[in-house]
Each structure stands twice: as structure tokens, then as C-alpha cells.
XYZ file of C-alpha atoms in Angstrom:
751
model
C 160.318 -110.278 142.834
C 162.034 -107.447 141.013
C 162.410 -107.339 137.251
C 166.206 -107.850 137.320
C 165.771 -111.007 139.441
C 163.238 -112.396 136.965
C 165.602 -111.605 134.130
C 168.381 -113.456 135.955
C 166.182 -116.540 136.404
C 165.222 -116.608 132.715
C 168.848 -116.159 131.650
C 170.001 -119.020 133.906
C 167.296 -121.312 132.540
C 168.374 -120.492 128.996
C 171.958 -121.337 129.872
C 170.936 -124.637 131.484
C 168.903 -125.739 128.464
C 171.634 -124.732 126.025
C 174.340 -126.495 128.035
C 172.415 -129.787 128.237
C 171.529 -129.685 124.528
C 175.073 -128.962 123.401
C 176.531 -131.582 125.731
C 174.226 -134.347 124.460
C 174.705 -133.492 120.796
C 178.454 -132.975 120.951
C 179.253 -136.197 122.775
C 177.926 -138.400 120.005
C 179.335 -136.181 117.272
C 182.692 -136.074 119.021
C 182.901 -139.850 119.254
C 182.031 -140.280 115.585
C 184.556 -137.643 114.554
C 187.166 -139.224 116.813
C 186.665 -142.625 115.216
C 187.111 -141.083 111.788
C 190.287 -139.297 112.885
C 191.681 -142.323 114.774
C 191.697 -140.639 118.197
C 191.725 -142.891 121.242
C 188.891 -143.048 123.801
C 191.154 -141.618 126.508
C 191.800 -138.516 124.478
C 188.102 -138.233 123.691
C 187.313 -138.226 127.434
C 190.038 -135.670 127.937
C 188.509 -133.501 125.240
C 185.016 -133.842 126.752
C 186.306 -132.619 130.101
C 187.975 -129.654 128.437
C 191.524 -130.669 129.421
C 192.961 -130.491 125.906
C 194.804 -127.238 125.500
C 195.631 -127.407 121.783
C 194.996 -129.583 118.800
C 198.551 -130.932 118.928
C 197.551 -133.037 121.945
C 195.109 -135.020 119.806
C 197.883 -137.042 118.267
C 200.976 -136.978 116.143
C 201.283 -137.779 112.473
C 201.519 -141.508 113.086
C 197.963 -141.549 114.433
C 196.561 -140.987 110.977
C 196.728 -143.469 108.111
C 199.424 -142.984 105.549
C 197.028 -141.631 102.945
C 196.103 -138.735 105.272
C 199.635 -137.848 106.404
C 201.147 -134.606 105.260
C 203.994 -134.903 102.794
C 206.726 -132.479 101.793
C 206.626 -133.594 98.175
C 204.968 -130.907 96.087
C 201.803 -131.717 94.219
C 203.445 -131.065 90.866
C 206.008 -133.776 91.558
C 203.313 -136.280 92.420
C 201.340 -135.723 89.244
C 203.432 -134.399 86.391
C 201.639 -132.649 83.618
C 201.969 -134.682 80.459
C 202.808 -132.810 77.270
C 200.072 -132.627 74.686
C 200.368 -135.111 71.872
C 200.596 -134.098 68.209
C 197.078 -135.357 67.676
C 195.867 -133.210 70.558
C 197.628 -130.111 69.189
C 196.286 -130.580 65.658
C 192.740 -131.740 66.255
C 192.114 -130.150 69.639
C 190.842 -133.403 71.178
C 192.419 -136.028 73.394
C 193.709 -139.263 71.931
C 190.896 -141.339 73.383
C 188.393 -138.766 72.124
C 189.989 -138.942 68.687
C 189.513 -142.714 68.709
C 185.844 -142.182 69.505
C 185.640 -139.659 66.678
C 185.775 -142.421 64.094
C 183.074 -143.281 61.657
C 181.528 -146.097 63.698
C 178.824 -143.816 65.086
C 178.208 -142.427 61.597
C 177.712 -145.902 60.152
C 175.412 -146.756 63.024
C 173.471 -143.554 62.429
C 172.903 -144.491 58.803
C 171.561 -147.875 59.865
C 168.795 -146.140 61.808
C 167.150 -145.033 58.548
C 167.185 -148.472 56.888
C 163.593 -149.209 57.901
C 162.394 -146.222 55.852
C 164.771 -146.756 52.943
C 161.952 -146.735 50.334
C 160.604 -143.389 51.439
C 164.126 -142.049 51.703
C 164.821 -143.230 48.138
C 161.830 -141.216 46.898
C 163.280 -138.128 48.572
C 166.665 -138.784 46.932
C 165.000 -139.173 43.508
C 163.270 -135.824 43.961
C 166.629 -134.415 44.991
C 168.252 -135.589 41.740
C 165.468 -133.979 39.723
C 165.833 -130.620 41.437
C 169.643 -130.751 41.201
C 169.532 -131.538 37.458
C 167.279 -128.542 36.823
C 169.494 -126.188 38.797
C 172.662 -127.362 37.064
C 171.195 -126.746 33.612
C 170.627 -123.033 34.222
C 174.269 -121.828 33.853
C 174.647 -123.567 30.492
C 171.379 -122.041 29.256
C 172.524 -118.608 30.430
C 175.844 -118.974 28.604
C 174.072 -120.027 25.417
C 171.861 -116.927 25.527
C 174.888 -114.637 25.990
C 176.816 -116.223 23.103
C 173.803 -115.910 20.802
C 174.052 -112.128 21.003
C 177.172 -112.322 18.833
C 175.929 -115.007 16.434
C 172.593 -113.376 15.538
C 171.885 -109.824 14.490
C 168.314 -109.660 15.844
C 166.148 -111.466 18.359
C 163.698 -112.887 15.792
C 166.442 -114.898 14.065
C 168.050 -116.112 17.298
C 167.690 -119.791 18.128
C 168.614 -121.474 21.383
C 168.873 -125.264 21.150
C 166.508 -124.973 18.181
C 164.000 -122.849 20.111
C 163.152 -119.206 20.096
C 163.862 -117.145 23.170
C 160.263 -117.202 24.332
C 159.966 -120.954 23.757
C 163.182 -121.482 25.711
C 161.939 -119.303 28.579
C 158.678 -121.283 28.662
C 160.609 -124.560 28.881
C 162.854 -123.165 31.623
C 159.782 -121.878 33.491
C 158.217 -125.337 33.354
C 161.449 -126.861 34.621
C 161.478 -124.401 37.532
C 157.901 -125.401 38.411
C 159.011 -129.036 38.459
C 161.973 -127.975 40.619
C 159.625 -126.270 43.088
C 157.336 -129.309 43.322
C 160.296 -131.682 43.760
C 161.783 -129.489 46.496
C 158.418 -129.292 48.281
C 157.968 -133.073 48.194
C 161.524 -133.679 49.361
C 161.143 -131.365 52.367
C 157.828 -132.943 53.422
C 159.148 -136.494 53.105
C 162.322 -135.745 55.039
C 160.405 -133.960 57.797
C 158.135 -136.998 58.198
C 161.160 -139.292 58.158
C 162.837 -137.180 60.831
C 159.831 -137.289 63.147
C 159.440 -141.048 62.651
C 163.110 -141.591 63.349
C 163.199 -139.500 66.520
C 159.995 -141.166 67.772
C 161.436 -144.638 67.137
C 164.758 -143.699 68.689
C 163.189 -142.246 71.836
C 160.877 -145.234 72.197
C 163.775 -147.690 71.939
C 165.860 -145.733 74.439
C 162.981 -145.428 76.917
C 162.194 -149.124 76.521
C 165.753 -150.008 77.465
C 165.832 -147.453 80.300
C 162.670 -148.841 81.897
C 164.169 -152.345 81.862
C 167.305 -151.309 83.716
C 167.901 -152.305 87.323
C 168.520 -149.966 90.235
C 172.286 -150.040 89.726
C 171.787 -148.131 86.480
C 169.683 -145.439 88.179
C 172.149 -145.176 91.046
C 174.873 -144.253 88.562
C 172.868 -142.051 86.176
C 170.969 -138.907 87.062
C 167.415 -138.488 85.827
C 168.087 -135.037 84.376
C 170.910 -136.369 82.202
C 168.689 -139.178 80.894
C 165.956 -136.658 80.061
C 168.483 -134.573 78.135
C 169.523 -137.606 76.113
C 165.923 -138.476 75.306
C 165.041 -134.935 74.242
C 167.839 -132.820 72.778
C 170.262 -135.621 71.835
C 167.576 -137.597 70.013
C 166.550 -134.498 68.047
C 170.143 -133.785 66.982
C 170.550 -137.383 65.831
C 167.315 -137.425 63.808
C 168.173 -134.156 62.069
C 171.662 -135.426 61.287
C 170.328 -138.554 59.588
C 167.395 -137.094 57.612
C 167.540 -133.400 56.678
C 171.300 -133.135 56.958
C 171.841 -136.309 54.936
C 169.629 -134.943 52.168
C 171.529 -131.652 52.129
C 174.824 -133.502 51.996
C 173.725 -135.594 49.019
C 172.344 -132.507 47.246
C 175.554 -130.546 47.697
C 177.631 -133.539 46.618
C 175.602 -133.850 43.407
C 175.772 -130.125 42.712
C 179.483 -129.965 43.493
C 180.364 -133.007 41.416
C 178.277 -131.846 38.455
C 179.752 -128.348 38.686
C 183.297 -129.698 38.597
C 182.418 -131.869 35.599
C 180.927 -128.927 33.702
C 183.912 -126.752 34.603
C 186.298 -129.335 33.095
C 184.025 -129.569 30.067
C 184.134 -125.810 29.492
C 187.829 -125.170 30.284
C 190.122 -128.018 31.377
C 193.104 -125.665 31.697
C 191.395 -123.294 34.100
C 189.932 -126.210 36.060
C 193.335 -127.843 36.575
C 194.654 -124.591 38.042
C 191.717 -124.298 40.442
C 192.065 -127.955 41.440
C 195.165 -127.051 43.456
C 192.901 -125.487 46.095
C 191.203 -128.833 46.776
C 193.702 -130.654 49.083
C 194.058 -127.792 51.620
C 190.290 -127.488 51.801
C 189.822 -131.225 52.330
C 192.446 -131.318 55.088
C 190.898 -128.310 56.821
C 187.481 -129.976 56.634
C 188.844 -133.163 58.185
C 190.490 -131.321 61.084
C 187.366 -129.251 61.581
C 185.158 -132.343 61.639
C 187.277 -133.999 64.309
C 187.160 -130.903 66.494
C 183.461 -130.299 66.070
C 182.617 -133.902 66.988
C 184.465 -133.636 70.302
C 182.981 -130.200 71.024
C 179.506 -131.489 70.218
C 179.866 -134.280 72.751
C 181.103 -131.800 75.352
C 178.147 -129.520 74.609
C 175.647 -132.357 74.964
C 177.235 -133.350 78.288
C 177.091 -129.776 79.563
C 173.458 -129.476 78.488
C 172.676 -132.759 80.228
C 174.264 -131.490 83.443
C 172.213 -128.296 83.183
C 169.007 -130.296 82.766
C 169.983 -132.532 85.676
C 170.477 -129.577 88.028
C 167.192 -127.993 86.942
C 165.332 -131.276 87.489
C 166.818 -131.680 90.973
C 165.953 -128.124 91.964
C 162.364 -128.258 90.730
C 161.762 -131.601 92.437
C 163.130 -130.253 95.730
C 161.541 -126.809 95.579
C 159.878 -127.161 98.999
C 163.182 -127.967 100.680
C 164.952 -125.143 98.851
C 162.374 -122.564 99.867
C 162.081 -123.828 103.438
C 165.836 -123.296 103.941
C 165.771 -120.027 101.932
C 168.421 -121.496 99.641
C 167.106 -119.894 96.450
C 170.230 -117.775 96.000
C 172.520 -120.751 96.553
C 170.642 -122.901 94.047
C 170.507 -120.075 91.522
C 174.290 -119.770 91.832
C 174.645 -123.514 91.206
C 172.382 -123.280 88.155
C 174.297 -120.255 86.855
C 177.551 -122.214 87.123
C 176.090 -124.881 84.846
C 174.921 -122.187 82.434
C 178.470 -120.815 82.359
C 179.793 -124.266 81.468
C 177.313 -124.501 78.592
C 178.274 -120.997 77.466
C 181.998 -121.829 77.512
C 181.516 -124.896 75.327
C 179.127 -122.997 73.027
C 181.672 -120.194 72.732
C 184.343 -122.712 71.795
C 181.969 -124.201 69.219
C 181.252 -120.739 67.777
C 184.954 -119.882 67.548
C 185.721 -123.172 65.801
C 182.894 -122.629 63.304
C 183.890 -119.026 62.687
C 187.563 -119.898 62.160
C 186.758 -122.626 59.663
C 184.197 -120.723 57.629
C 186.260 -117.529 57.572
C 189.330 -119.413 56.333
C 187.336 -121.298 53.709
C 185.584 -118.049 52.772
C 188.924 -116.380 52.133
C 189.911 -119.383 50.038
C 186.647 -119.106 48.097
C 187.100 -115.398 47.409
C 190.642 -116.010 46.213
C 189.317 -118.717 43.900
C 186.692 -116.345 42.494
C 189.222 -113.598 41.774
C 191.637 -116.057 40.197
C 188.882 -117.515 38.022
C 187.712 -114.077 36.909
C 191.237 -112.912 36.052
C 192.338 -116.033 34.193
C 188.961 -116.408 32.484
C 189.057 -112.831 31.205
C 192.517 -113.388 29.744
C 191.294 -116.576 28.035
C 188.361 -114.655 26.529
C 190.704 -112.028 25.071
C 192.953 -114.808 23.750
C 189.969 -116.428 22.047
C 190.173 -119.641 24.116
C 186.769 -119.001 25.730
C 183.607 -117.194 24.798
C 181.833 -114.696 27.011
C 178.982 -117.176 27.496
C 181.403 -119.919 28.498
C 183.064 -117.581 31.008
C 179.686 -116.597 32.476
C 178.627 -120.240 32.726
C 182.019 -121.152 34.189
C 181.711 -118.424 36.824
C 178.225 -119.653 37.754
C 179.473 -123.230 38.037
C 182.343 -121.955 40.161
C 179.847 -120.260 42.467
C 177.773 -123.437 42.616
C 180.882 -125.452 43.394
C 181.866 -123.040 46.168
C 178.402 -123.133 47.726
C 178.386 -126.918 47.431
C 181.769 -127.046 49.150
C 180.425 -125.013 52.046
C 177.328 -127.197 52.059
C 179.392 -130.375 52.230
C 181.435 -128.862 55.061
C 178.221 -128.026 56.928
C 176.940 -131.532 56.246
C 180.188 -132.922 57.603
C 179.839 -130.745 60.700
C 176.234 -131.684 61.387
C 176.970 -135.339 60.731
C 179.663 -135.399 63.392
C 177.478 -133.388 65.744
C 174.920 -136.121 65.314
C 177.641 -138.700 65.921
C 178.564 -136.953 69.172
C 174.947 -136.938 70.333
C 174.415 -140.486 69.087
C 177.324 -141.800 71.133
C 175.489 -140.646 74.279
C 172.300 -142.352 73.131
C 174.110 -145.534 72.179
C 175.652 -145.646 75.663
C 172.150 -145.983 77.087
C 170.859 -148.252 74.341
C 173.809 -150.637 74.705
C 173.478 -150.802 78.481
C 172.642 -154.390 79.412
C 170.774 -154.764 82.734
C 172.383 -157.087 85.241
C 168.908 -158.377 86.133
C 166.846 -159.498 83.132
C 163.213 -158.882 83.967
C 161.576 -161.286 81.525
C 163.828 -164.350 81.647
C 162.699 -167.311 83.734
C 159.485 -169.199 84.463
C 156.447 -167.389 85.851
C 155.126 -167.859 89.370
C 151.435 -168.619 89.470
C 151.090 -168.370 93.241
C 152.910 -168.537 96.545
C 152.359 -169.659 100.124
C 154.448 -166.726 101.348
C 157.330 -168.735 102.803
C 160.486 -166.558 102.690
C 164.047 -167.466 103.572
C 167.296 -165.493 103.499
C 170.197 -167.935 103.437
C 173.707 -166.556 104.095
C 173.027 -163.375 102.142
C 175.922 -160.945 101.691
C 175.208 -157.686 99.941
C 176.745 -154.282 99.237
C 175.301 -151.622 96.972
C 177.060 -151.480 93.575
C 177.937 -147.820 94.069
C 179.491 -148.626 97.490
C 181.075 -152.067 97.035
C 183.345 -151.724 100.084
C 180.479 -150.971 102.472
C 178.711 -154.243 103.269
C 175.074 -153.950 104.284
C 174.616 -157.668 105.030
C 177.224 -160.237 105.940
C 175.922 -163.825 105.890
C 172.430 -162.730 106.914
C 170.040 -165.626 107.506
C 166.439 -165.736 108.706
C 163.129 -167.391 107.859
C 159.588 -166.023 107.617
C 156.829 -168.603 107.849
C 153.765 -168.531 105.603
C 150.879 -166.394 106.855
C 152.924 -164.707 109.592
C 153.193 -161.043 110.484
C 156.881 -160.217 110.927
C 158.390 -156.900 111.919
C 161.965 -155.962 111.010
C 163.661 -153.617 113.468
C 167.172 -152.235 113.578
C 169.339 -149.146 113.795
C 169.062 -146.567 111.046
C 171.008 -147.398 107.911
C 171.508 -151.086 108.730
C 169.496 -152.583 105.872
C 165.849 -152.781 106.895
C 164.574 -151.322 103.637
C 167.291 -153.173 101.737
C 165.550 -156.452 102.582
C 162.491 -155.228 100.677
C 164.629 -154.146 97.719
C 166.307 -157.552 97.554
C 162.965 -159.345 97.719
C 161.731 -157.228 94.818
C 164.968 -158.050 92.963
C 165.960 -154.451 92.478
C 169.405 -155.748 93.383
C 171.061 -159.163 93.438
C 172.999 -160.352 96.514
C 176.747 -160.686 96.177
C 176.455 -164.161 97.649
C 173.846 -166.328 99.307
C 170.265 -167.097 98.346
C 166.804 -165.611 98.797
C 164.113 -168.262 98.546
C 160.334 -168.092 98.232
C 158.600 -171.411 98.856
C 162.003 -173.099 98.754
C 162.978 -171.823 95.280
C 165.686 -169.240 94.601
C 164.006 -166.063 93.339
C 166.729 -165.606 90.684
C 165.179 -168.530 88.803
C 161.839 -166.769 88.448
C 160.776 -164.089 86.014
C 161.167 -160.720 87.730
C 157.799 -159.493 86.447
C 155.908 -162.458 87.825
C 157.851 -162.254 91.107
C 156.866 -158.636 91.643
C 153.232 -159.452 90.943
C 153.326 -161.602 94.093
C 154.551 -158.736 96.246
C 152.651 -155.735 97.502
C 155.082 -152.965 98.395
C 154.204 -149.771 100.281
C 156.980 -147.234 100.813
C 157.313 -144.715 103.612
C 157.052 -141.892 101.091
C 154.747 -143.350 98.424
C 154.970 -142.034 94.885
C 151.649 -141.368 93.181
C 151.210 -140.796 89.462
C 149.379 -137.785 88.011
C 145.743 -138.711 87.491
C 142.698 -139.694 89.492
C 142.414 -141.636 92.728
C 140.977 -144.632 90.858
C 143.890 -144.661 88.402
C 146.374 -144.699 91.265
C 144.586 -147.465 93.170
C 144.432 -149.702 90.073
C 147.955 -148.809 88.927
C 149.487 -152.166 89.879
C 146.921 -154.350 88.102
C 147.836 -155.947 84.753
C 146.374 -154.345 81.649
C 144.281 -157.396 80.804
C 142.428 -157.297 84.145
C 138.955 -155.779 83.942
C 138.651 -153.280 86.771
C 135.261 -152.643 88.363
C 134.102 -149.889 90.685
C 133.478 -152.458 93.421
C 137.124 -153.547 93.328
C 138.333 -149.967 93.733
C 135.902 -149.248 96.556
C 136.784 -152.498 98.349
C 140.505 -151.619 98.359
C 139.760 -148.061 99.496
C 137.584 -149.261 102.376
C 140.190 -151.793 103.481
C 142.855 -149.052 103.478
C 140.557 -146.748 105.483
C 140.390 -144.149 102.679
C 137.367 -142.427 104.200
C 138.545 -139.034 102.942
C 137.594 -140.031 99.386
C 133.900 -139.594 100.160
C 134.453 -135.954 101.096
C 135.517 -135.134 97.521
C 132.752 -134.171 95.070
C 134.156 -136.436 92.335
C 134.971 -139.302 94.722
C 137.400 -141.684 92.985
C 137.525 -139.515 89.852
C 139.214 -136.713 91.804
C 142.438 -135.524 90.198
C 145.282 -135.573 92.729
C 147.741 -133.374 90.805
C 151.416 -134.045 90.084
C 152.955 -136.454 92.613
C 149.711 -136.353 94.617
C 150.195 -132.710 95.545
C 146.484 -132.346 96.386
C 146.708 -134.996 99.131
C 148.277 -134.995 102.571
C 151.037 -137.397 103.587
C 148.627 -139.691 105.422
C 146.193 -139.727 102.504
C 149.003 -140.671 100.141
C 149.937 -143.602 102.364
C 146.340 -144.816 102.460
C 146.108 -144.721 98.657
C 149.424 -146.581 98.415
C 148.137 -149.273 100.782
C 144.935 -149.585 98.740
C 147.060 -149.870 95.583
C 148.841 -152.876 97.081
C 145.749 -154.520 98.585
C 143.812 -154.508 95.301
C 146.471 -156.839 93.849
C 145.624 -159.487 96.473
C 149.328 -160.290 96.923
C 150.353 -163.298 99.011
C 153.240 -161.214 100.428
C 152.790 -157.639 101.653
C 155.773 -155.408 102.519
C 155.070 -152.279 104.576
C 158.123 -150.007 104.812
C 157.089 -147.493 107.490
C 153.782 -147.461 105.632
C 151.762 -146.018 108.527
C 154.267 -143.455 109.781
C 152.093 -140.523 108.653
C 148.816 -141.951 109.984
C 147.097 -141.263 113.261
C 146.530 -144.060 115.751
C 142.903 -144.567 114.684
C 143.781 -145.046 111.009
C 146.742 -147.239 111.899
C 144.573 -149.507 114.050
C 141.979 -149.774 111.269
C 144.603 -150.786 108.708
C 146.210 -153.249 111.118
C 142.793 -154.820 111.664
C 142.332 -155.140 107.901
C 145.715 -156.806 107.514
C 144.936 -159.174 110.385
C 141.678 -160.216 108.713
C 143.415 -160.705 105.378
C 146.062 -162.837 107.038
C 143.387 -165.006 108.537
C 141.242 -165.276 105.391
C 143.921 -165.480 102.691
C 147.110 -166.592 104.465
C 148.759 -163.224 103.810
C 152.421 -162.959 104.798
C 153.212 -159.466 106.045
C 156.633 -157.889 106.510
C 156.554 -154.616 108.435
C 159.562 -152.317 108.663
C 158.869 -149.999 111.574
C 160.200 -147.928 114.449
C 156.910 -147.273 116.224
C 156.185 -149.336 119.306
C 152.488 -149.585 118.426
C 153.329 -151.319 115.149
C 156.045 -153.602 116.514
C 154.071 -154.975 119.448
C 151.250 -156.213 117.183
C 153.500 -158.435 115.059
C 153.823 -162.185 115.543
C 157.599 -162.147 115.371
C 160.348 -159.532 115.473
C 163.636 -159.691 113.542
C 166.300 -157.352 114.932
C 169.211 -156.431 112.656
C 172.576 -155.735 114.237
C 175.387 -153.347 113.457
C 177.485 -156.091 111.841
C 175.075 -156.833 108.984
C 173.696 -159.955 110.627
C 170.613 -160.903 112.570
C 171.116 -159.831 116.178
C 168.049 -161.570 117.623
C 164.610 -162.834 116.716
C 161.555 -163.892 118.628
C 158.184 -162.720 119.870
C 157.785 -159.175 121.104
C 156.536 -160.270 124.501
C 159.698 -162.338 124.977
C 162.277 -159.840 123.688
C 161.068 -156.487 124.971
C 160.868 -157.333 128.713
C 164.546 -158.345 128.592
C 166.482 -155.158 129.315
C 169.612 -156.695 127.798
C 167.951 -157.372 124.455
C 168.786 -155.185 121.492
C 165.092 -154.600 120.833
C 164.650 -153.095 124.290
C 167.709 -150.903 123.846
C 166.536 -149.615 120.467
C 163.001 -148.849 121.610
C 164.086 -147.520 124.998
C 166.609 -145.221 123.341
C 163.951 -143.758 121.063
C 161.491 -143.383 123.947
C 164.164 -141.770 126.119
C 165.038 -139.312 123.392
C 161.377 -138.481 122.967
C 160.980 -137.792 126.682
C 164.103 -135.606 126.724
C 162.722 -133.566 123.857
C 159.412 -133.160 125.687
C 161.269 -132.119 128.862
C 163.238 -129.503 126.931
C 160.026 -128.189 125.414
C 158.497 -127.810 128.895
C 161.577 -125.943 130.147
C 161.438 -123.622 127.165
C 157.763 -122.962 127.909
C 158.684 -122.051 131.502
C 161.252 -119.580 130.223
C 158.713 -118.031 127.889
C 156.263 -117.693 130.795
C 158.916 -115.862 132.839
C 159.507 -113.531 129.904
C 155.807 -112.888 129.582
C 155.653 -111.982 133.290
C 158.377 -109.397 132.674
C 156.542 -107.828 129.740
C 154.126 -104.948 130.474
C 150.505 -105.914 130.675
C 148.449 -105.052 127.601
C 146.206 -102.070 128.003
C 142.478 -102.782 127.875
C 139.432 -100.621 127.469
C 138.034 -98.765 130.474
C 135.236 -101.320 130.751
C 137.718 -104.115 131.249
C 139.290 -105.282 134.441
C 143.037 -105.430 134.803
C 144.713 -108.487 133.301
C 146.454 -109.386 136.565
C 143.064 -109.845 138.281
C 141.932 -112.642 135.958
C 143.534 -115.841 134.829
C 145.431 -116.132 131.578
C 142.691 -118.246 129.992
C 140.011 -115.735 130.886
C 142.153 -112.976 129.474
C 142.610 -114.792 126.182
C 138.889 -115.475 125.892
C 138.008 -111.897 126.715
C 140.540 -110.592 124.179
C 138.939 -112.719 121.497
C 135.528 -111.235 122.348
C 136.964 -107.749 122.130
C 138.489 -108.476 118.750
C 135.152 -109.695 117.429
C 133.374 -106.570 118.718
C 136.074 -104.397 117.166
C 135.664 -106.094 113.788
C 131.880 -105.670 113.909
C 132.211 -101.971 114.683
C 134.639 -101.484 111.803
C 132.283 -103.328 109.477
C 129.400 -101.028 110.480
C 131.597 -97.992 109.884
C 132.546 -99.160 106.391
C 128.953 -99.952 105.408
């Protein structure tokens, strides 16, 4: 056969395989798409045969629901842009945001420090001491300057009845006290801040861990981590260090104003006119900065969420070479953070520049008016110097109070996000209700209707009813996405049915304590999650803390779960498995997860595709263990499976239908032989698909063989026979021998 004929055969085979693959995949996809687009079956058949010339034949506008029909009304007419309110124009925040910007969060923040009020009072006392010392320095300086006119020489000069050197010694001692008081205040407030953030994070995490699955369905893990880390730190700093600075600046500012009125009431009344504009600007600034702070915390939370998702899915990202795409997504979040940070910087700069200009104007006015008062004899040079120093103190205190106000409302913005989590009340209380001391393993679903809270319109179950007898081995089968795993989640009370009852031993499980209920259940997921630590720590993870764990208990559970791989590790059960069990294979993880459930000795065991990653030998060993446990301890087992080998070994099979109800139930030997049964159709469909895939693989191998025949034969050494005179296997073996000889010769050459 010539080379062009062989090429034609290979090309035709490629076309045949591609045509069959596309036809099978497109038919199902086309039907699903047609249902979504409301296209009739007749038109679908017409489209499959290729008789549709254009998309206009698929249907007119009345085929689609009203919400999908095209309208001539412009988008702007549908949703008119509302004009910004006066509050929005002034404060830069929406009306609902302005309502949130009240002082409720601030009051709640202050309540957080009530437990440490004694220690905080000590810090405030030290603050008063340091502030008193600082405020006395301008008056002392003014007295020294005025004494230069009253006394002719330094030996005769007296300052408050003291000589200059005695006065300097007293002031030096006061400054030492000031240093010690400042040091103690900083240490106390730092300790208070760490205690507060630790208590706050612990309370938030305690409430988060008690939430039900509805909470985790609505909140991303990365956002919760951001609240526990950065938000908690901002709140603690706002309550401790910032509160101390605010009190210090308030004391200094108030004392400075009092001393200014004492020295020159006339000059002070003139400067007082600058107060109202500054207070109004501070109020507007505080409202803006609170809203911006909340936006910044949200943007940071979104950034953390994206980073957490990407790092958790790094294998998938790299396998699809999606690094550039994910980096672009992460960069978009960084841009959002930058935009909000830029807005925050501009708001800060605008406020402090405007107040700085006001402060400089105040300084110049004070200097000019004060100088004129000195020449008029209304003030002394010492009084003017002291007044100028008090003016500077008052200006710095004003800026300090403004900064305190800013940081306080930043803390309020971060605290509102924390309080959202702390105030979240779980729909399923995990500690309320009597405890269950034991169970026979009798389970009943009675007219259960359920839809996930995030998808309330999509019912998973609709009046589902079935019964599982004590000590039985039941397998739940059904199409993908029809609620097999949801049964396990409802039994574990991760969710509550919308209606109906789930009973264990004739009692509704909602009447039991959730903690005690879950102690009765052993649950093994298809993709088990292992904690960082050793094998022994993972196996004993589900045992209560008051249970004394022995090495025999761990080894018994490992043997029952066929964890023979443990004995190949040097450290045996003390082997560290890495984060998320990264040092173990998928099958080894499943074995450890099964051992983790068996060591609890639960009366009810739920296996959700728990042996999907195991070979047939390991699966048979675990099934034998479960059979023995069922016989010895009346263990009720619920298996969720697709594999025929698992289903056929169960006592009873429950088949879920497409309508959210039980399609059929019975023994495997009674259901599977019936070609009209849903069980037969499900298993036969999967087996048929498997055979088709194997057939396609064989055809592809034939094509590759034809291509290999077309390729030129590899050249061998002179001592070798031609490749077409030996079989392919002999050629491969001989090539391996040649490679080994070649490597040995190269090794000799190098040595």
C-alpha cells in the first residue's frame, strides 16, 4: 500500500472519530440549550439534521418569555439616574451610609474596653501627669523671659522663689517624671490593645464556628479572614492607642485654651472665631472618612478572598495554564484597593491642607496682634512667648483631635464589618436540645421538602419519603445533582428542611442537640479534608477531648480501614502529612478518613463515594470490615455511590428521581434485572458511556499505528537487524538494551 493511501485511511478514521464524538456531545447540549431557549422538539430535530438555514427559523419573539424579549425602550428610560441628595453632595456618602455613620458603632467600640477599665484608668492617670508637665513649660518659659527686665543680674533673679539653677533642676525632675509616665502609658495601652484584639478575634471565631452552612454559602472564606485579621487590628488600635491620643490632645487643647484666656482674653476672643469652621470641617471629614474606611475594608476583604481562592486552587490553575488570567483577576482587585486608598489619601490631604492653612493664618494673626499689644503695654514679652507656645500646643492638639476623630471613625467602619459577623444568629443552634446517648440506627425521611437557602426556587426534594431499617446497608443512587449528598447534609443537620421531618429512632432530629446528633454519625466524604498534623492526629480527630486515646485504638481503626501504607513510613502513625494531606495520595486520604469515622464507633455510617479513589482490593477489604461491624454492632450504613461493585453489595437500593422524590426502592437483585427500572437505566447508561470511551480509545490507537507505519523506520547500528524483520515488542526491548549499553559507554568515557 502506497504512502498516500495510508494517509487517506488515517485521515478518514480521524474524520469518523471526530464526527461521532461531536454528534454525541452536541445532541445532549443542543437539547439542553433548546429547553433553555424554549425551542420545540421539532425544531431541534430540524437543527440536528442541518435543515435550519438561519437563526430566524428558531422562533419569533413570542417564543421567549417576556423578560427576555427585546424592547425599544432605551435603558436610560427604564432606570433613571436619581440626582444626588444634599447629604450626598456635602458628605460624599449615600444617605443609607450616612445613617450607618452614626455614633452607635463608636459607643459599641467603647464598650469593648470595659473589661479592662481599671488598667485603662491607670493609663489615663499617667496621661494626665504627662499633660500637666507639658502644659507648665510655656508659663515657666514666659516667667524666665520677663525676669530679664525685672532683674539686673542672674544672681539676684528669682523664679517662683527659686534661682535659675534650682528652677532648671525642678523642671528636669518633672521631665523625668514625664518620660516615665509616657513610657508606662505606652506599655499599658499596647498590652490593652493586644488583649482587646485577641478577645475580639476569639469572640468572632467562636461565633463563626457555630454558624450553619447557610452562612458559609453566603460568605467567602477570604472575606472572613480579612475581618478577623486586618479589621480586628484597626478596631483594637482605634479603641486603645487612638483613644489615649484623643484624650491627651483634648486635655492639652482645653488647657491651652484656658491659659490663653488667662493671659489675654481679648486676643483669645478674636482667635475663637476660627473654631466653628474648623469644627464643621472636622465633622464633614469624619463622615467621609468613615464611609471610605468601610469601602477600603471591603476592597481589602475582596482582595484576600481572591488570593485565598487562587492559592487553594493552584493545581487547577496551573493545569489549565491560567496563571495569566488569575493574575489579571488579582490585579483588578488591587486596582480597586488602590482607587479607594487614593480617595482616602485625597480626602486626608484636602482636610489637613485646609486646616494647615487655617493654622498658619491663626499663627500670623496671633503674632501680629500680640506684638501690637506688647508695644501698647497690654502684654509682656514673656506673656506673648507663652501665649504663642500655647497657641502652638492648641494647634497641634486640634490636629491631634482631628486625627483621633478620623481613626475613631475608621475603627467604626471596620467594627461594623465585625459586628455583622458577631451579630449573625445561626438558624440551627448547635447546643440547644437534649443529648442522644445512643441509637439503633433507624432512619426515616417523612415528606421532606428542601431547597438550598441560596437557591430557594430550585427544589432538591419534594415530599421525599423513605425508611432505613436498623443495621441495614443501604445504597442511594440517582442522577447527578439530584440530592444524594444532600441527604447526608440533612442528616448531619447542616441544613433544615423547608417542610417535613427527619427522624432517628422515631424522634425528630430537630429536637436533639446538634453536637450529640453528629457524634452518632460517621461521615466520609468523596474528597476528605485532612488537617495539618500526623496520621494519628487525623484518625483521632473526631473523638471528644475527654476521651483517652491509646495506640491500640488508632491501630485498630487503621487496620479496619486497610491503611497498610502506614507501616511503610518510618514514623508510622507519627508521620506528618503536610497541609491538607498533601503528602498522601487520594486513596490514602480516603482510608484515613474512613479510619477517622470508624474509631468513633458510630451507630450510623455515611459513605459519600468514600471508596471512589480505591482499587478493588482495598474496596473489598473495607466492605468486608463494614459487613463485620454491621453484624457485630448493628451498624447502619448509608452508601452514596455510582460504582456497580459498591451498589450490588448493599442490602437495599434507594433510587432518587428527577422530580425530587423517590423513584424506586428495593433489593439490587430485584431492580437491576428489570430493564425498565431506573436503576438499570442509570447503571447501563454509565456502562455504555464507558464502553464508548474505550471504543474511541481503540480507534485512536489504530490511527496512531497507521501513522507509525507511515513514519520512516529508525536507524539502528550495523550490528542490528532491520526493524521491519522483528516484531514491535522485540524492537522495543532491543532498543532498551541499546540505550543501556550507550549509557554505560558514556559513563566509562566520563570516568
